[in-house]
Short mmCIF file of N, CA and C in Angstrom, two decimals:
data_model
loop_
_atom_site.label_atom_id
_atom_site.label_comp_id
_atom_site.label_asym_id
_atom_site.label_seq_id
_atom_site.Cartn_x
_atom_site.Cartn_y
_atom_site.Cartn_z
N UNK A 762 27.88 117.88 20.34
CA UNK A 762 28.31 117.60 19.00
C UNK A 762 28.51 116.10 18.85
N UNK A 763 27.95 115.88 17.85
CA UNK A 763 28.11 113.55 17.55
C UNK A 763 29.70 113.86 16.66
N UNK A 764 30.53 112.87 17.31
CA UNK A 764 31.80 113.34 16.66
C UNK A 764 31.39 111.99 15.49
N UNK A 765 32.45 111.65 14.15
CA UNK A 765 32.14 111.10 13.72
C UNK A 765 33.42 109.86 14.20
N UNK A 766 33.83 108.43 13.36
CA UNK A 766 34.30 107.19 13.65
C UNK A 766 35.54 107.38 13.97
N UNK A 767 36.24 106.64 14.89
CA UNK A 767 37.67 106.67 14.20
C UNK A 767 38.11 106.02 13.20
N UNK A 768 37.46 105.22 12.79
CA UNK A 768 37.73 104.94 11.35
C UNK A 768 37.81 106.21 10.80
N UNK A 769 36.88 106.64 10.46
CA UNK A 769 36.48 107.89 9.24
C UNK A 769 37.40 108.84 9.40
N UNK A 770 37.94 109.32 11.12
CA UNK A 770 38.59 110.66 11.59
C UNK A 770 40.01 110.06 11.23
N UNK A 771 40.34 108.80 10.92
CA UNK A 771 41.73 108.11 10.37
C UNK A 771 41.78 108.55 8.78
N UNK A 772 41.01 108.80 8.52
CA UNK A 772 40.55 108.90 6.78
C UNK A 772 40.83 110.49 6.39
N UNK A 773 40.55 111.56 7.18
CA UNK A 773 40.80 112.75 6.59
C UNK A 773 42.18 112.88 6.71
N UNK A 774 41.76 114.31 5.61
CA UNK A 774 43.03 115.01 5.13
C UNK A 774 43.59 115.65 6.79
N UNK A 775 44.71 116.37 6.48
CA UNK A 775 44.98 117.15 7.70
C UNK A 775 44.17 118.25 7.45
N UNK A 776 44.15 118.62 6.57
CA UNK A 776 43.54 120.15 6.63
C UNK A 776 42.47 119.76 6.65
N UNK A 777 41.66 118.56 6.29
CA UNK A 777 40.06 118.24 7.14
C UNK A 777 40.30 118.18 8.60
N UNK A 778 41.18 117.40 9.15
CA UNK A 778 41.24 117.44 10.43
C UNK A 778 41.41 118.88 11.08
N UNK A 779 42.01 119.00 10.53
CA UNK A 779 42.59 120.20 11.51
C UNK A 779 40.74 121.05 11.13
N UNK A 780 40.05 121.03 10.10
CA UNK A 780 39.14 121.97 10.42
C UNK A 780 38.08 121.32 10.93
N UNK A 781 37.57 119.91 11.03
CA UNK A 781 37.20 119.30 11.84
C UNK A 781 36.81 119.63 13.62
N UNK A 782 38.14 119.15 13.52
CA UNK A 782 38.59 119.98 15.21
C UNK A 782 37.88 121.22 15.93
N UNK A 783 38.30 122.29 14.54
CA UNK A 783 37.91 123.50 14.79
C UNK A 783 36.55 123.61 14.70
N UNK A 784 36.04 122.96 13.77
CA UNK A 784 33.90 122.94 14.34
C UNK A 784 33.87 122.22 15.55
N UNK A 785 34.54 121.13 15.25
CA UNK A 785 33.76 120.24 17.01
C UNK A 785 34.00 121.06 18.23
N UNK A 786 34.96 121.46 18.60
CA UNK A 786 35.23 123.45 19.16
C UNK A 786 34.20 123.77 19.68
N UNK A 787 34.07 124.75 18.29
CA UNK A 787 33.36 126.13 18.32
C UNK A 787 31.47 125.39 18.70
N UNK A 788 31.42 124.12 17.92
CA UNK A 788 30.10 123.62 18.28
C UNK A 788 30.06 123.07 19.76
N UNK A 789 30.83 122.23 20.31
CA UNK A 789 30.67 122.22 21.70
C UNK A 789 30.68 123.58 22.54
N UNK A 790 31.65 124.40 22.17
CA UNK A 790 31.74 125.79 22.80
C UNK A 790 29.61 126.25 23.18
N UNK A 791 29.67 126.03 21.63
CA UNK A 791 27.75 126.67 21.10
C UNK A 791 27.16 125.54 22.25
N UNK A 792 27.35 125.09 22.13
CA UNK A 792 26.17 124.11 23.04
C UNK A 792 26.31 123.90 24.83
N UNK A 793 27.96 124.41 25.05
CA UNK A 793 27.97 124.79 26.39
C UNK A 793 26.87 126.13 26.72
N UNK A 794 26.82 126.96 26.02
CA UNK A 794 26.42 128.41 26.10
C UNK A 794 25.09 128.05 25.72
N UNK A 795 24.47 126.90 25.65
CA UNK A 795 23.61 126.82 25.53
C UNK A 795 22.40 127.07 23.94
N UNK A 796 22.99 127.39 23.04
CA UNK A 796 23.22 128.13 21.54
C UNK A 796 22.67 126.73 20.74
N UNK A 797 22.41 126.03 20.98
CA UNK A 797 21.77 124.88 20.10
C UNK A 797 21.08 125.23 18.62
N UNK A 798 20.29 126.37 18.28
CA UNK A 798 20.68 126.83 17.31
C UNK A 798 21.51 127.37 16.17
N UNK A 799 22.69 127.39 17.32
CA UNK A 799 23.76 128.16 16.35
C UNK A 799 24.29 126.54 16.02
N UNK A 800 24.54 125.73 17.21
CA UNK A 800 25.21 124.57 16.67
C UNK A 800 24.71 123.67 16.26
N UNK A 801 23.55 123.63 15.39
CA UNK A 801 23.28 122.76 14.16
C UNK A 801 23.61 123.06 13.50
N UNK A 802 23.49 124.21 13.22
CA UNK A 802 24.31 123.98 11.46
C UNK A 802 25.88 124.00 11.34
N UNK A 803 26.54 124.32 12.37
CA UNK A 803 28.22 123.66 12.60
C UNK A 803 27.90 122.38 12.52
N UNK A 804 26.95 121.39 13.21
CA UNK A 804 27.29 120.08 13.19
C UNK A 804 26.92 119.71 11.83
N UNK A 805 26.00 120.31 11.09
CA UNK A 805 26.08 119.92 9.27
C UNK A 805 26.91 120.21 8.58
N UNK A 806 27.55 121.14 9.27
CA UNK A 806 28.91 121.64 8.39
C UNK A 806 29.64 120.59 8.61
N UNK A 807 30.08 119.37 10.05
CA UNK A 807 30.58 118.73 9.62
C UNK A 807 30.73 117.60 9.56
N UNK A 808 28.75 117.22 9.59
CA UNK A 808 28.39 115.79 8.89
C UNK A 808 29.20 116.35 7.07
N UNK A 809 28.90 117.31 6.58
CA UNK A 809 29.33 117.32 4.97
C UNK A 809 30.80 117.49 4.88
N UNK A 810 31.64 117.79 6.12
CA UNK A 810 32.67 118.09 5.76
C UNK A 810 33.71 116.39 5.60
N UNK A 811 33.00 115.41 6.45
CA UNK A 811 33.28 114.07 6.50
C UNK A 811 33.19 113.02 5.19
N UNK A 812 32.12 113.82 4.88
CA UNK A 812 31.36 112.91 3.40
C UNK A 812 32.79 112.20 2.52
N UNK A 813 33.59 113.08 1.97
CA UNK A 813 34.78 112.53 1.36
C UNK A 813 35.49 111.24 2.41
N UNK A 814 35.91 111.38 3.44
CA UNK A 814 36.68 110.32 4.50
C UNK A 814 35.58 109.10 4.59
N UNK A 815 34.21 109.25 4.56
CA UNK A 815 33.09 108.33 4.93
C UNK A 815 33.84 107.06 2.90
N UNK A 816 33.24 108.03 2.00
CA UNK A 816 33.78 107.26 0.43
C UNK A 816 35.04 106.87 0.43
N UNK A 817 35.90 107.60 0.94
CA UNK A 817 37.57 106.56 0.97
C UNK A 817 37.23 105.22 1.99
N UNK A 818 36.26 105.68 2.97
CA UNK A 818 36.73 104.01 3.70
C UNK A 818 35.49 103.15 3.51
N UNK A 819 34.50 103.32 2.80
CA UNK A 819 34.16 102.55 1.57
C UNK A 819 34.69 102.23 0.36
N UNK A 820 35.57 102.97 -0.07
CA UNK A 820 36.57 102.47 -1.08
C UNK A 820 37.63 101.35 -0.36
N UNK A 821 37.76 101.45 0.85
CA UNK A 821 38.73 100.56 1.22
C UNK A 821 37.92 99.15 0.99
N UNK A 822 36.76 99.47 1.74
CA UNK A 822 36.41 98.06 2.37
C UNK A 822 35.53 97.43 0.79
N UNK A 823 35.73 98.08 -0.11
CA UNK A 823 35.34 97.67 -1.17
C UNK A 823 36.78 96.39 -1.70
N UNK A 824 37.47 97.21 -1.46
CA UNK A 824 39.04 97.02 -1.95
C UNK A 824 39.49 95.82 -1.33
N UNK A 825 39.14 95.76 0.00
CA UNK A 825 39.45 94.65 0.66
C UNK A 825 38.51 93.43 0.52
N UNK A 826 37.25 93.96 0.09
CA UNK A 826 36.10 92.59 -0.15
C UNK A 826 36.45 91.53 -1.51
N UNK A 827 37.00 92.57 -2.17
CA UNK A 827 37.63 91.95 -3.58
C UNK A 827 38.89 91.71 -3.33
N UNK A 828 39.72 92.26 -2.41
CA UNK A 828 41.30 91.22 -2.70
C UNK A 828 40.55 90.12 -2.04
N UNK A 829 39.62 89.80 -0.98
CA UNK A 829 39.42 88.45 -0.57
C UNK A 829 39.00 87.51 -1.32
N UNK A 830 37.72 88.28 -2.14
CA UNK A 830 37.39 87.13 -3.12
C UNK A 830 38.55 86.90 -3.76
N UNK A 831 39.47 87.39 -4.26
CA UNK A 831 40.65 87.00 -5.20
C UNK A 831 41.33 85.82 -4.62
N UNK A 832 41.16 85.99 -3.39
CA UNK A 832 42.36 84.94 -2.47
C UNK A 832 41.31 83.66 -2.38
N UNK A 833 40.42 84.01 -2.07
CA UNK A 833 39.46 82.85 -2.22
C UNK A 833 39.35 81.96 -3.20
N UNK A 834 39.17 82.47 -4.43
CA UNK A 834 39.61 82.12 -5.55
C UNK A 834 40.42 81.26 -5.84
N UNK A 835 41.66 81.79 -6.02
CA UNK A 835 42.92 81.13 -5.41
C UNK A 835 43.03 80.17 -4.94
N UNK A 836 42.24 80.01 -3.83
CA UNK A 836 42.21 78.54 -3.09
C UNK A 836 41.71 77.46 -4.17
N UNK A 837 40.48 77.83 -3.98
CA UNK A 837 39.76 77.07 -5.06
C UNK A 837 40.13 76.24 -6.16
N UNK A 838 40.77 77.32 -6.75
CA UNK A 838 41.68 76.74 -7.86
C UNK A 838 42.94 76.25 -7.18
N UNK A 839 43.42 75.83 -6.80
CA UNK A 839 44.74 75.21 -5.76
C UNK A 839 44.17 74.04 -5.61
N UNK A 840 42.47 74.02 -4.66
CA UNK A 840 41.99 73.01 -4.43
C UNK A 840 41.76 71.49 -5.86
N UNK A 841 41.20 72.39 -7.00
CA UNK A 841 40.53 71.93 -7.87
C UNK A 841 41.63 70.92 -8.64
N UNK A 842 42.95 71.81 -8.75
CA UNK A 842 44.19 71.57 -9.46
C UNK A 842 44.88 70.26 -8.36
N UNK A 843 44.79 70.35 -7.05
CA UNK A 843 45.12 69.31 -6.05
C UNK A 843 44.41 68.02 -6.77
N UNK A 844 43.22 68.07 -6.49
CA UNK A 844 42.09 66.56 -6.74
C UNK A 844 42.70 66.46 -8.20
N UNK A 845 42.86 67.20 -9.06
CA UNK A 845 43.31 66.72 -10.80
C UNK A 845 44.19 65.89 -10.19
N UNK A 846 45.29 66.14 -9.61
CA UNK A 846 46.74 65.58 -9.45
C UNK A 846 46.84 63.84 -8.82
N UNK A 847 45.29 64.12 -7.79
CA UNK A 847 45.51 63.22 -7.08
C UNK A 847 44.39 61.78 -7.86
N UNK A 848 43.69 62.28 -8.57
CA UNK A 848 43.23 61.26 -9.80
C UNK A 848 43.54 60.03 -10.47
N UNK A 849 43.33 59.06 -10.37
CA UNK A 849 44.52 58.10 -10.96
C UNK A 849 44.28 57.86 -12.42
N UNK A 850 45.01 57.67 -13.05
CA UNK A 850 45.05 57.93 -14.79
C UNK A 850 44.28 56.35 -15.30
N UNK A 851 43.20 55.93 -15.98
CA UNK A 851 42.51 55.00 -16.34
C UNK A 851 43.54 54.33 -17.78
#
């Protein structure tokens, strides 16, 4: 079974986790026994069961790309407002 990130496995619900768990299980169980048929489609059950945790931590890193530009920003203007100050008046 390909487990998925710890990023991502930081991202679910409990009750994803907890059913998570319970495929990666029953699908390693399938694939000790040799059952490789049976455990593909557990492991699609929970490439799809991830899909939600995968969009929250793209929502993060969305979240975090824009507070940076903000701070960046910030500077900028700090910078821009510095050189005004330091200007000498004609």
């Amino acid at each position: 079974m390909r487990h998925c990130s710890v990023q991502v496995r930081g991202l679910l619900t409990r009750e994803e986790l907890d059913r998570y768990n319970a495929l990666i299980e029953v699908g390693s169980y399938l694939e000790d026994q040799t059952r490789y048929d049976l455990a593909y489609p557990v492991q699609k059950e929970i490439d799809l069961l991830i899909l939600p945790a995968i969009e929250r931590l793209k929502e993060k890193s969305r979240a975090r790309d824009q507070a940076t530009a903000e701070y960046l920003e910030s500077l900028r203007d700090e910078d821009e407002a510095d050189e005004d100050d330091k200007e000498p008046s004609a």
